Amino acid sequence: DGKFLATLQLGSNDDVLHVLVDTGSSDLWVPGSENSNCAHGTNATLKNNAFSVGPSQGGPVPFNCSVFGTFDYRTSTSYAANGTAFEIVYGGGAMAMGEWCHDSVSVGGSSLGEINFAVAANASKPFGVLGIGFPGLEATQVVYGNSKGNGSAAPHTYENFPQRLKTNRIIARECFSLLLDQDATGQLLFGAIDHSKYRGSLYRFPMVNAYLTADSADVDTISATLNSFAVVKDETSTTLVDGFLPAVFDSGTAFATLPYTLIELLRTQLD
């Protein structure tokens, strides 16, 4: 169904969770076993199942929490909360709320050491998200304060998953390569490139700030500039945009979104 998931083991209890790999966000969060949308944790169906599939997609569809797993922080002796509230809202309307913490994370039985992540007590999706984007997109830049509602903290960044891997000396360089196959299989490799997974040459593209109204010139998204946009119909190619068009590469969605003016031009060509 268009989701690319990674499997993580969390805490001393090695809870297994399948999380969405998302280059369009920068936070790792997982649903807790006390998620308010679950009746009794991992093995229960969701109480409120009107969250994931909207009316335009055929109406609400129930999910079982055990499909993707939940994290029971109460049984992890290595779990440590930092008392800071977590909240994130994605472009499509999905949301998650909970508390920041750090605990041990493993992949395939190999320990990655302590990683910063959030445990969601209330989430509108039955799976967590592994955000591997730039620190400028971290939720702590937007929503801040502690879980008790007392006081607040200035917006800040923290060492997210890729950064923490470098700090923990799991990888030498803060980078990753991502292979997304059409048959919904793929590979996420941190710190290196698997040269057996492609043919031809790799090319460097300058990163750009895709959000022209942003207050900062810093690049916060994994974005590049398209030189043109064309549509091919009846073996005839028509260029709709001949110039620079910033594009965000987002593995967390299977949809392509375009500016309204470009959609209108595309519609006239396809009518």
XYZ file of N, CA and C in Angstrom:
813
model
N 0.813 -1.205 0.000
C 0.000 0.000 0.000
C 0.848 1.258 0.000
N 2.115 1.154 -0.437
C 2.940 2.335 -0.591
C 3.758 2.715 0.613
N 3.699 1.948 1.715
C 4.490 2.268 2.904
C 5.788 1.459 2.887
N 6.899 2.134 3.192
C 8.178 1.461 3.348
C 8.540 1.496 4.825
N 8.634 0.314 5.441
C 8.791 0.196 6.879
C 10.159 -0.369 7.247
N 10.666 0.074 8.398
C 11.882 -0.482 8.985
C 11.499 -1.155 10.293
N 12.217 -2.210 10.651
C 11.939 -2.956 11.870
C 12.976 -2.618 12.930
N 12.507 -2.158 14.091
C 13.373 -1.791 15.197
C 13.023 -2.623 16.425
N 14.019 -2.837 17.289
C 13.788 -3.418 18.610
C 14.126 -2.338 19.635
N 13.182 -2.075 20.549
C 13.327 -0.983 21.501
C 13.396 -1.489 22.925
N 14.275 -0.855 23.723
C 14.333 -1.104 25.144
C 14.977 -2.413 25.535
N 15.139 -2.596 26.846
C 15.702 -3.847 27.358
C 14.775 -5.022 27.111
N 13.485 -4.721 26.881
C 12.500 -5.767 26.595
C 12.435 -6.148 25.124
N 13.223 -5.440 24.274
C 13.304 -5.758 22.841
C 11.939 -5.818 22.163
N 11.079 -4.872 22.477
C 9.797 -4.787 21.766
C 10.068 -4.535 20.283
N 9.390 -5.285 19.430
C 9.590 -5.181 17.980
C 8.523 -4.264 17.398
N 8.969 -3.234 16.666
C 8.052 -2.291 16.032
C 8.455 -2.073 14.585
N 7.443 -1.899 13.737
C 7.653 -1.588 12.327
C 7.267 -0.128 12.117
N 8.227 0.685 11.717
C 8.017 2.131 11.625
C 8.204 2.601 10.186
N 7.472 3.644 9.833
C 7.524 4.216 8.499
C 8.835 4.990 8.310
N 9.564 4.693 7.243
C 10.787 5.419 6.915
C 10.395 6.717 6.215
N 10.759 7.855 6.815
C 10.265 9.145 6.331
C 11.410 10.140 6.187
N 11.748 10.469 4.953
C 12.762 11.499 4.712
C 12.180 12.895 4.822
N 10.866 13.000 4.949
C 10.205 14.297 5.024
C 10.002 14.808 6.431
N 10.464 14.062 7.431
C 10.419 14.517 8.821
C 11.709 14.072 9.498
N 11.881 14.460 10.753
C 13.192 14.251 11.386
C 13.132 13.630 12.770
N 11.969 13.126 13.176
C 11.814 12.567 14.515
C 11.459 11.084 14.446
N 12.024 10.316 15.377
C 11.593 8.938 15.580
C 10.589 8.927 16.719
N 9.390 8.431 16.430
C 8.420 8.221 17.492
C 7.738 6.884 17.275
N 7.270 6.293 18.374
C 6.624 4.982 18.310
C 5.358 5.028 19.152
N 4.341 4.250 18.792
C 3.138 4.196 19.626
C 3.417 3.423 20.911
N 2.996 3.980 22.036
C 3.147 3.284 23.303
C 2.063 2.242 23.496
N 2.319 1.310 24.397
C 1.331 0.254 24.658
C 0.089 0.828 25.325
N 0.184 2.055 25.856
C -0.968 2.716 26.465
C -1.587 3.735 25.525
N -1.313 3.611 24.243
C -1.908 4.505 23.245
C -3.418 4.561 23.459
N -3.946 5.760 23.589
C -5.374 5.914 23.881
C -6.261 5.366 22.776
N -5.702 5.131 21.590
C -6.487 4.555 20.499
C -6.514 3.037 20.546
N -5.821 2.441 21.506
C -5.811 0.983 21.640
C -6.574 0.579 22.889
N -7.307 -0.508 22.780
C -8.103 -0.954 23.915
C -7.231 -1.492 25.046
N -6.300 -2.376 24.716
C -5.442 -2.967 25.744
C -4.038 -3.207 25.214
N -3.527 -2.242 24.464
C -2.135 -2.350 24.037
C -1.936 -3.125 22.760
N -0.832 -3.851 22.703
C -0.350 -4.441 21.465
C -1.348 -5.389 20.818
N -2.057 -6.184 21.581
C -2.890 -7.235 21.003
C -4.339 -6.825 20.804
N -4.616 -5.542 20.925
C -6.005 -5.088 20.833
C -6.238 -4.288 19.566
N -7.470 -4.247 19.147
C -7.824 -3.389 18.022
C -8.030 -1.972 18.517
N -8.030 -1.040 17.606
C -8.138 0.361 17.986
C -9.553 0.715 18.419
N -9.645 1.479 19.498
C -10.947 1.983 19.929
C -11.520 2.937 18.892
N -10.702 3.909 18.532
C -11.152 4.945 17.597
C -10.515 4.673 16.252
N -11.269 4.060 15.335
C -10.664 3.674 14.063
C -11.069 4.601 12.930
N -11.491 5.802 13.256
C -11.909 6.754 12.228
C -10.804 7.752 11.914
N -9.542 7.266 11.944
C -8.457 8.222 11.804
C -7.626 8.040 10.560
N -7.502 6.851 10.052
C -6.460 6.628 9.057
C -6.942 6.728 7.620
N -8.117 6.258 7.346
C -8.621 6.311 5.981
C -9.866 7.175 5.954
N -9.801 8.269 5.206
C -10.899 9.224 5.170
C -12.017 8.790 4.255
N -13.124 9.520 4.270
C -14.288 9.180 3.440
C -13.944 9.099 1.955
N -13.016 9.962 1.515
C -12.673 9.948 0.093
C -11.955 8.672 -0.308
N -11.463 7.917 0.703
C -10.748 6.681 0.425
C -11.569 5.460 0.805
N -12.854 5.660 1.052
C -13.716 4.518 1.316
C -14.184 4.408 2.750
N -13.909 5.390 3.581
C -14.389 5.373 4.947
C -13.375 4.798 5.915
N -13.665 4.885 7.214
C -12.751 4.412 8.245
C -12.483 2.915 8.125
N -11.250 2.516 8.408
C -10.867 1.118 8.396
C -10.210 0.788 9.733
N -10.662 -0.238 10.435
C -10.062 -0.574 11.732
C -8.678 -1.183 11.561
N -7.807 -0.933 12.529
C -6.478 -1.515 12.539
C -6.271 -2.279 13.832
N -5.361 -3.233 13.784
C -4.959 -3.964 14.970
C -3.584 -3.484 15.378
N -3.437 -3.107 16.628
C -2.168 -2.555 17.097
C -1.023 -3.548 16.966
N -1.335 -4.838 16.975
C -0.282 -5.848 16.916
C 0.347 -5.956 15.535
N -0.275 -5.369 14.510
C 0.273 -5.458 13.156
C 1.638 -4.784 13.080
N 1.761 -3.614 13.698
C 3.009 -2.856 13.636
C 3.749 -2.816 14.968
N 3.081 -3.182 16.051
C 3.727 -3.243 17.354
C 3.624 -1.951 18.143
N 3.732 -2.080 19.468
C 3.768 -0.934 20.370
C 4.917 -1.134 21.349
N 5.319 -0.041 21.988
C 6.438 -0.078 22.931
C 5.907 0.046 24.353
N 6.197 -0.965 25.187
C 5.800 -0.934 26.588
C 6.986 -0.436 27.409
N 7.056 0.880 27.583
C 8.191 1.481 28.282
C 8.254 1.055 29.744
N 7.129 0.614 30.289
C 7.088 0.240 31.704
C 7.916 -1.003 31.994
N 8.120 -1.847 31.001
C 8.875 -3.082 31.209
C 10.312 -2.974 30.709
N 10.716 -1.784 30.269
C 12.092 -1.570 29.816
C 12.892 -0.922 30.942
N 13.882 -1.634 31.465
C 14.685 -1.113 32.564
C 15.654 -0.027 32.104
N 15.857 0.098 30.791
C 16.786 1.105 30.265
C 16.074 2.376 29.809
N 14.760 2.400 29.926
C 13.964 3.551 29.495
C 14.171 4.742 30.427
N 14.306 5.927 29.860
C 14.419 7.145 30.654
C 13.674 8.269 29.957
N 12.610 8.766 30.596
C 11.863 9.907 30.057
C 12.568 11.191 30.456
N 12.431 12.220 29.621
C 13.052 13.503 29.979
C 12.026 14.562 30.379
N 10.751 14.156 30.514
C 9.733 15.075 31.005
C 9.310 16.142 30.023
N 9.642 15.954 28.743
C 9.306 16.952 27.729
C 8.211 16.426 26.813
N 7.202 17.240 26.589
C 6.080 16.830 25.762
C 6.492 16.723 24.294
N 5.900 15.773 23.619
C 6.111 15.580 22.179
C 4.787 15.761 21.465
N 4.828 16.487 20.368
C 3.642 16.636 19.525
C 4.086 16.913 18.095
N 3.460 16.237 17.150
C 3.786 16.461 15.749
C 2.524 16.323 14.914
N 2.399 17.175 13.916
C 1.290 17.113 12.968
C 1.891 17.123 11.570
N 1.526 16.151 10.757
C 2.066 16.029 9.407
C 1.176 16.737 8.399
N 1.723 16.922 7.207
C 1.003 17.656 6.175
C -0.337 17.054 5.821
N -0.467 15.743 5.900
C -1.725 15.084 5.573
C -2.734 15.083 6.698
N -2.364 15.649 7.857
C -3.292 15.719 8.977
C -3.047 14.704 10.070
N -2.196 13.701 9.838
C -1.885 12.717 10.875
C -1.149 13.405 12.015
N -1.339 12.889 13.237
C -0.718 13.512 14.391
C -0.309 12.452 15.411
N 0.569 12.863 16.321
C 0.971 12.018 17.437
C 1.364 12.919 18.595
N 1.039 12.471 19.825
C 1.359 13.226 21.032
C 1.856 12.255 22.084
N 2.823 12.693 22.862
C 3.349 11.838 23.910
C 4.477 12.503 24.651
N 5.548 11.757 24.896
C 6.654 12.263 25.705
C 7.981 11.805 25.114
N 8.972 12.705 25.180
C 10.306 12.385 24.718
C 11.020 11.503 25.744
N 11.926 10.683 25.236
C 12.694 9.798 26.099
C 13.971 9.392 25.379
N 14.763 8.557 26.013
C 15.839 7.864 25.320
C 15.924 6.452 25.872
N 16.264 5.528 24.988
C 16.352 4.117 25.344
C 17.200 3.429 24.289
N 17.530 2.195 24.548
C 18.337 1.438 23.596
C 17.501 1.034 22.391
N 18.141 1.059 21.231
C 17.489 0.671 19.982
C 18.404 -0.323 19.260
N 17.794 -1.357 18.721
C 18.545 -2.365 17.972
C 17.885 -2.587 16.624
N 18.694 -2.975 15.664
C 18.203 -3.357 14.337
C 18.814 -4.711 13.992
N 17.963 -5.693 13.724
C 18.470 -7.018 13.368
C 19.325 -7.650 14.442
N 19.051 -7.294 15.710
C 19.824 -7.858 16.801
C 21.095 -7.102 17.129
N 21.452 -6.090 16.312
C 22.651 -5.288 16.552
C 22.262 -4.003 17.275
N 22.883 -3.751 18.421
C 22.546 -2.582 19.220
C 23.107 -1.313 18.601
N 22.291 -0.270 18.580
C 22.711 1.040 18.101
C 23.000 1.978 19.259
N 22.869 1.499 20.487
C 23.061 2.337 21.654
C 21.799 3.110 21.985
N 21.946 4.117 22.836
C 20.797 4.926 23.231
C 20.437 5.910 22.124
N 19.145 5.992 21.831
C 18.620 6.863 20.779
C 17.523 7.729 21.376
N 17.473 8.985 20.963
C 16.375 9.866 21.364
C 15.142 9.568 20.514
N 14.009 9.372 21.153
C 12.754 9.185 20.424
C 11.592 9.536 21.339
N 10.397 9.505 20.790
C 9.198 9.837 21.561
C 8.268 8.630 21.596
N 7.580 8.490 22.705
C 6.557 7.447 22.867
C 5.202 8.139 22.844
N 4.373 7.783 21.886
C 3.086 8.447 21.698
C 2.000 7.763 22.519
N 1.353 8.540 23.369
C 0.203 8.056 24.122
C -1.085 8.251 23.344
N -1.007 9.079 22.302
C -2.165 9.336 21.447
C -1.646 9.544 20.028
N -2.027 8.682 19.122
C -1.542 8.775 17.747
C -2.659 8.414 16.786
N -2.677 9.075 15.651
C -3.737 8.857 14.669
C -3.343 7.835 13.619
N -2.222 7.167 13.814
C -1.791 6.085 12.937
C -1.394 4.894 13.785
N -1.555 3.681 13.277
C -1.206 2.509 14.078
C 0.274 2.163 14.028
N 1.083 2.965 13.331
C 2.518 2.699 13.250
C 3.292 3.969 13.556
N 4.520 3.803 14.028
C 5.381 4.935 14.301
C 6.101 5.407 13.053
N 6.940 6.423 13.217
C 7.646 7.035 12.097
C 9.134 7.151 12.436
N 9.967 6.731 11.514
C 11.407 6.933 11.613
C 11.778 8.093 10.702
N 11.765 9.305 11.274
C 12.118 10.488 10.501
C 13.625 10.642 10.429
N 14.164 10.713 9.215
C 15.620 10.759 9.047
C 16.052 12.021 8.298
N 15.202 13.054 8.339
C 15.516 14.304 7.662
C 16.451 15.185 8.477
N 16.610 16.425 8.043
C 17.519 17.368 8.686
C 16.962 17.850 10.028
N 17.847 18.268 10.962
C 17.396 18.709 12.288
C 16.418 19.877 12.253
N 16.460 20.694 11.202
C 15.560 21.836 11.137
C 14.094 21.465 11.092
N 13.771 20.201 10.798
C 12.380 19.753 10.754
C 11.951 19.039 12.039
N 12.814 18.997 13.032
C 12.459 18.312 14.269
C 11.280 18.995 14.951
N 10.443 18.189 15.587
C 9.247 18.717 16.234
C 9.590 19.676 17.367
N 10.780 19.551 17.948
C 11.176 20.444 19.037
C 11.396 21.872 18.551
N 11.462 22.050 17.242
C 11.586 23.394 16.685
C 10.251 24.136 16.696
N 9.155 23.368 16.817
C 7.822 23.966 16.685
C 7.038 23.864 17.985
N 6.967 22.654 18.534
C 6.180 22.402 19.741
C 7.147 22.130 20.884
N 6.996 22.821 21.979
C 7.915 22.648 23.091
C 7.199 22.889 24.404
N 7.867 22.522 25.476
C 7.267 22.551 26.799
C 7.417 21.193 27.436
N 7.085 21.036 28.711
C 7.225 19.733 29.334
C 5.875 19.048 29.464
N 5.921 17.748 29.737
C 4.697 16.946 29.723
C 3.756 17.319 30.873
N 4.260 18.015 31.887
C 3.407 18.426 33.005
C 2.673 19.727 32.712
N 3.047 20.385 31.615
C 2.419 21.646 31.266
C 2.973 22.824 32.051
N 4.086 22.596 32.744
C 4.676 23.662 33.547
C 5.871 24.266 32.812
N 5.847 25.561 32.601
C 6.982 26.216 31.973
C 7.112 25.849 30.509
N 8.229 26.247 29.936
C 8.464 25.946 28.539
C 9.953 25.993 28.268
N 10.349 25.503 27.125
C 11.748 25.541 26.703
C 11.797 26.182 25.331
N 12.903 26.854 25.055
C 13.053 27.486 23.746
C 13.135 26.422 22.666
N 12.660 26.735 21.456
C 12.802 25.775 20.358
C 14.272 25.369 20.203
N 14.502 24.108 19.956
C 15.866 23.617 19.877
C 15.916 22.368 18.998
N 17.105 21.999 18.615
C 17.314 20.743 17.908
C 18.014 19.769 18.844
N 17.967 18.514 18.495
C 18.624 17.458 19.264
C 19.254 16.481 18.289
N 19.999 15.540 18.781
C 20.610 14.534 17.910
C 19.556 13.515 17.513
N 19.092 13.607 16.270
C 18.084 12.642 15.824
C 18.762 11.338 15.398
N 18.016 10.447 14.796
C 18.487 9.081 14.551
C 19.801 9.041 13.761
N 19.894 9.677 12.581
C 21.161 9.624 11.848
C 22.323 10.257 12.610
N 22.065 11.377 13.276
C 23.127 12.040 14.027
C 23.609 11.179 15.191
N 22.644 10.533 15.854
C 22.997 9.707 17.006
C 23.823 8.494 16.587
N 23.546 7.959 15.409
C 24.338 6.831 14.918
C 25.806 7.227 14.768
N 26.035 8.449 14.319
C 27.412 8.927 14.178
C 28.036 9.161 15.545
N 27.297 9.785 16.467
C 27.817 10.022 17.815
C 28.160 8.702 18.508
N 27.320 7.690 18.304
C 27.551 6.379 18.913
C 28.574 5.534 18.146
N 29.169 6.139 17.109
C 30.217 5.501 16.302
C 29.736 4.240 15.589
N 28.450 4.249 15.253
C 27.900 3.165 14.432
C 28.255 3.425 12.976
N 28.237 4.691 12.570
C 28.611 5.101 11.218
C 29.656 6.206 11.316
N 30.440 6.356 10.261
C 31.495 7.377 10.251
C 31.011 8.692 9.672
N 30.017 8.621 8.795
C 29.497 9.822 8.154
C 27.989 9.904 8.356
N 27.508 11.102 8.552
C 26.077 11.317 8.766
C 25.373 11.381 7.413
N 25.084 10.208 6.876
C 24.426 10.125 5.572
C 23.674 8.800 5.494
N 22.855 8.662 4.477
C 22.147 7.403 4.262
C 21.833 7.269 2.777
N 21.593 6.040 2.360
C 21.125 5.777 0.999
C 19.858 4.946 1.105
N 18.951 5.200 0.186
C 17.620 4.610 0.274
C 17.226 4.034 -1.076
N 16.881 2.755 -1.083
C 16.404 2.076 -2.286
C 14.945 1.703 -2.079
N 14.065 2.210 -2.940
C 12.640 1.916 -2.871
C 12.224 1.239 -4.166
N 12.026 -0.064 -4.112
C 11.653 -0.821 -5.308
C 10.154 -0.749 -5.550
N 9.762 -1.019 -6.784
C 8.347 -0.971 -7.144
C 7.554 -2.088 -6.489
N 8.222 -3.171 -6.097
C 7.504 -4.277 -5.462
C 7.414 -4.098 -3.951
N 7.600 -2.839 -3.497
C 7.454 -2.471 -2.080
C 8.527 -3.106 -1.206
N 9.665 -3.434 -1.787
C 10.815 -3.846 -0.998
C 11.882 -2.780 -1.165
N 12.861 -2.801 -0.314
C 13.889 -1.788 -0.430
C 14.993 -1.996 0.582
N 15.839 -0.982 0.678
C 16.971 -1.049 1.594
C 17.287 0.348 2.094
N 17.474 0.470 3.394
C 17.904 1.710 4.023
C 19.275 1.450 4.623
N 20.267 2.160 4.119
C 21.657 1.952 4.537
C 22.203 3.256 5.093
N 22.609 3.248 6.348
C 23.160 4.442 6.979
C 24.686 4.451 6.856
N 25.212 5.623 6.549
C 26.647 5.815 6.548
C 27.374 5.403 5.296
N 26.658 4.921 4.292
C 27.349 4.413 3.101
C 26.386 4.304 1.932
N 26.915 3.908 0.780
C 26.146 3.651 -0.433
C 26.440 2.229 -0.885
N 25.420 1.480 -1.205
C 25.589 0.133 -1.758
C 25.658 0.260 -3.275
N 26.860 0.194 -3.822
C 27.052 0.431 -5.254
C 26.506 -0.702 -6.120
N 26.097 -1.795 -5.508
C 25.521 -2.892 -6.283
C 24.047 -2.665 -6.587
N 23.465 -1.597 -6.024
C 22.030 -1.377 -6.135
C 21.650 -0.427 -7.268
N 22.617 0.013 -8.064
C 22.272 0.916 -9.156
C 23.210 0.678 -10.324
N 22.815 1.169 -11.480
C 23.645 1.120 -12.674
C 23.945 2.539 -13.141
N 25.057 2.709 -13.805
C 25.419 4.034 -14.288
C 26.197 4.808 -13.248
N 26.050 6.119 -13.285
C 26.806 6.991 -12.400
C 25.890 7.732 -11.436
N 26.440 8.090 -10.291
C 25.726 8.932 -9.346
C 26.051 10.398 -9.639
N 25.072 11.247 -9.438
C 25.261 12.672 -9.701
C 24.948 13.472 -8.441
N 25.666 14.565 -8.267
C 25.432 15.463 -7.142
C 24.452 16.571 -7.549
N 23.470 16.807 -6.697
C 22.521 17.894 -6.914
C 22.588 18.849 -5.727
N 22.622 20.139 -5.979
C 22.628 21.092 -4.863
C 21.291 21.071 -4.132
N 21.340 21.107 -2.805
C 20.129 21.160 -2.009
C 19.614 22.594 -1.975
N 18.304 22.742 -1.932
C 17.699 24.069 -1.935
C 16.666 24.167 -0.827
N 16.310 25.384 -0.465
C 15.218 25.626 0.461
C 13.923 25.634 -0.343
N 13.139 24.570 -0.204
C 11.928 24.430 -1.021
C 10.819 25.371 -0.586
N 10.917 25.931 0.619
C 9.867 26.791 1.132
C 10.328 28.241 1.044
N 9.856 28.936 0.016
C 10.352 30.276 -0.266
C 9.959 31.282 0.795
N 8.920 30.978 1.589
C 8.473 31.914 2.613
C 9.157 31.681 3.949
N 10.080 30.707 3.987
C 10.761 30.391 5.250
C 11.569 31.595 5.728
N 11.649 31.734 7.047
C 12.396 32.844 7.623
C 13.901 32.658 7.479
N 14.328 31.410 7.351
C 15.754 31.131 7.296
C 16.138 30.625 5.917
N 17.377 30.906 5.559
C 17.892 30.416 4.286
C 18.439 29.000 4.420
N 18.445 28.463 5.645
C 18.957 27.118 5.864
C 18.080 26.093 5.148
N 18.714 25.045 4.671
C 17.989 23.964 4.006
C 17.496 22.992 5.067
N 16.175 22.863 5.209
C 15.587 21.993 6.219
C 14.990 20.721 5.622
N 14.791 20.704 4.324
C 14.192 19.537 3.686
C 15.171 18.927 2.691
N 14.970 17.641 2.398
C 15.771 16.975 1.386
C 15.159 17.334 0.041
N 15.682 18.392 -0.552
C 15.073 18.992 -1.729
C 16.122 19.244 -2.800
N 15.677 19.240 -4.025
C 16.521 19.587 -5.160
C 15.676 20.394 -6.138
N 16.303 20.884 -7.188
C 15.607 21.717 -8.164
C 15.438 20.981 -9.483
N 14.197 20.883 -9.935
C 13.922 20.332 -11.259
C 14.138 21.420 -12.304
N 14.729 21.042 -13.421
C 14.988 22.017 -14.481
C 13.779 22.245 -15.375
N 12.917 21.238 -15.459
C 11.722 21.375 -16.295
C 10.706 20.326 -15.891
N 9.481 20.521 -16.362
C 8.396 19.578 -16.107
C 7.600 19.453 -17.386
N 7.492 18.225 -17.892
C 6.835 18.014 -19.182
C 5.868 16.845 -19.093
N 4.891 16.827 -19.984
C 3.951 15.726 -20.074
C 4.026 15.151 -21.485
N 4.001 13.827 -21.574
C 4.060 13.149 -22.870
C 2.695 12.530 -23.158
N 2.124 12.917 -24.296
C 0.812 12.412 -24.691
C 0.837 12.145 -26.194
N 0.413 10.938 -26.567
C 0.421 10.540 -27.978
C 1.799 10.759 -28.606
N 2.822 10.362 -27.838
C 4.220 10.432 -28.279
C 4.704 11.863 -28.516
N 3.935 12.832 -28.000
C 4.332 14.236 -28.107
C 4.611 14.790 -26.722
N 5.785 15.397 -26.556
C 6.180 15.961 -25.269
C 5.876 17.463 -25.239
N 5.184 17.879 -24.190
C 4.859 19.295 -24.006
C 5.457 19.773 -22.689
N 6.307 20.775 -22.751
C 6.928 21.325 -21.556
C 5.985 22.284 -20.855
N 5.688 22.007 -19.587
C 4.787 22.849 -18.811
C 5.559 23.889 -17.999
N 6.720 23.518 -17.546
C 7.568 24.432 -16.790
C 8.971 24.342 -17.352
N 9.499 25.447 -17.770
C 10.864 25.507 -18.276
C 11.644 26.480 -17.399
N 12.154 25.957 -16.320
C 12.829 26.798 -15.337
C 13.007 26.029 -14.051
N 13.325 26.716 -13.001
C 13.621 26.052 -11.738
C 12.348 25.775 -10.947
N 12.220 24.523 -10.499
C 11.066 24.101 -9.712
C 11.574 23.257 -8.549
N 11.554 23.792 -7.318
C 12.044 23.011 -6.169
C 11.131 21.828 -5.884
N 11.723 20.707 -5.520
C 10.964 19.492 -5.235
C 11.509 18.840 -3.974
N 10.605 18.418 -3.096
C 10.967 17.745 -1.855
C 10.867 16.238 -2.075
N 11.908 15.512 -1.681
C 11.902 14.056 -1.764
C 11.422 13.500 -0.432
N 10.249 12.865 -0.450
C 9.584 12.439 0.779
C 9.201 10.970 0.665
N 9.954 10.106 1.352
C 9.670 8.668 1.296
C 8.469 8.284 2.144
N 7.958 9.226 2.938
C 6.841 8.917 3.815
C 5.482 8.979 3.152
N 5.435 9.314 1.875
C 4.158 9.370 1.172
C 4.293 8.759 -0.212
N 3.219 8.199 -0.699
C 3.213 7.623 -2.048
C 2.628 8.603 -3.056
N 2.291 9.821 -2.611
C 1.647 10.793 -3.482
C 2.636 11.844 -3.956
N 2.385 12.375 -5.129
C 3.131 13.520 -5.636
C 2.230 14.739 -5.555
N 2.709 15.799 -4.950
C 1.940 17.034 -4.858
C 2.608 18.100 -5.713
N 1.781 18.881 -6.381
C 2.275 19.899 -7.302
C 1.583 21.228 -7.019
N 2.200 22.352 -7.380
C 1.528 23.648 -7.238
C 0.236 23.678 -8.052
N -0.733 24.427 -7.564
C -2.055 24.462 -8.203
C -1.965 24.892 -9.668
N -1.135 25.889 -9.938
C -1.026 26.369 -11.329
C -0.492 25.264 -12.238
N 0.419 24.452 -11.718
C 0.954 23.364 -12.526
C -0.075 22.253 -12.708
N -0.875 22.019 -11.685
C -1.954 21.037 -11.798
C -2.934 21.443 -12.890
N -3.266 22.737 -12.960
C -4.180 23.230 -13.984
C -3.593 23.055 -15.379
N -2.308 23.340 -15.528
C -1.657 23.129 -16.820
C -1.645 21.659 -17.191
N -1.407 20.809 -16.213
C -1.399 19.369 -16.462
C -2.783 18.880 -16.850
N -3.811 19.403 -16.174
C -5.181 18.989 -16.462
C -5.571 19.340 -17.912
N -5.189 20.524 -18.359
C -5.541 20.920 -19.719
C -4.866 20.035 -20.769
N -3.690 19.513 -20.430
C -2.983 18.643 -21.375
C -3.574 17.229 -21.402
N -4.157 16.807 -20.271
C -4.670 15.441 -20.177
C -6.145 15.334 -20.523
N -6.841 16.440 -20.611
C -8.270 16.417 -20.965
C -8.470 15.894 -22.384
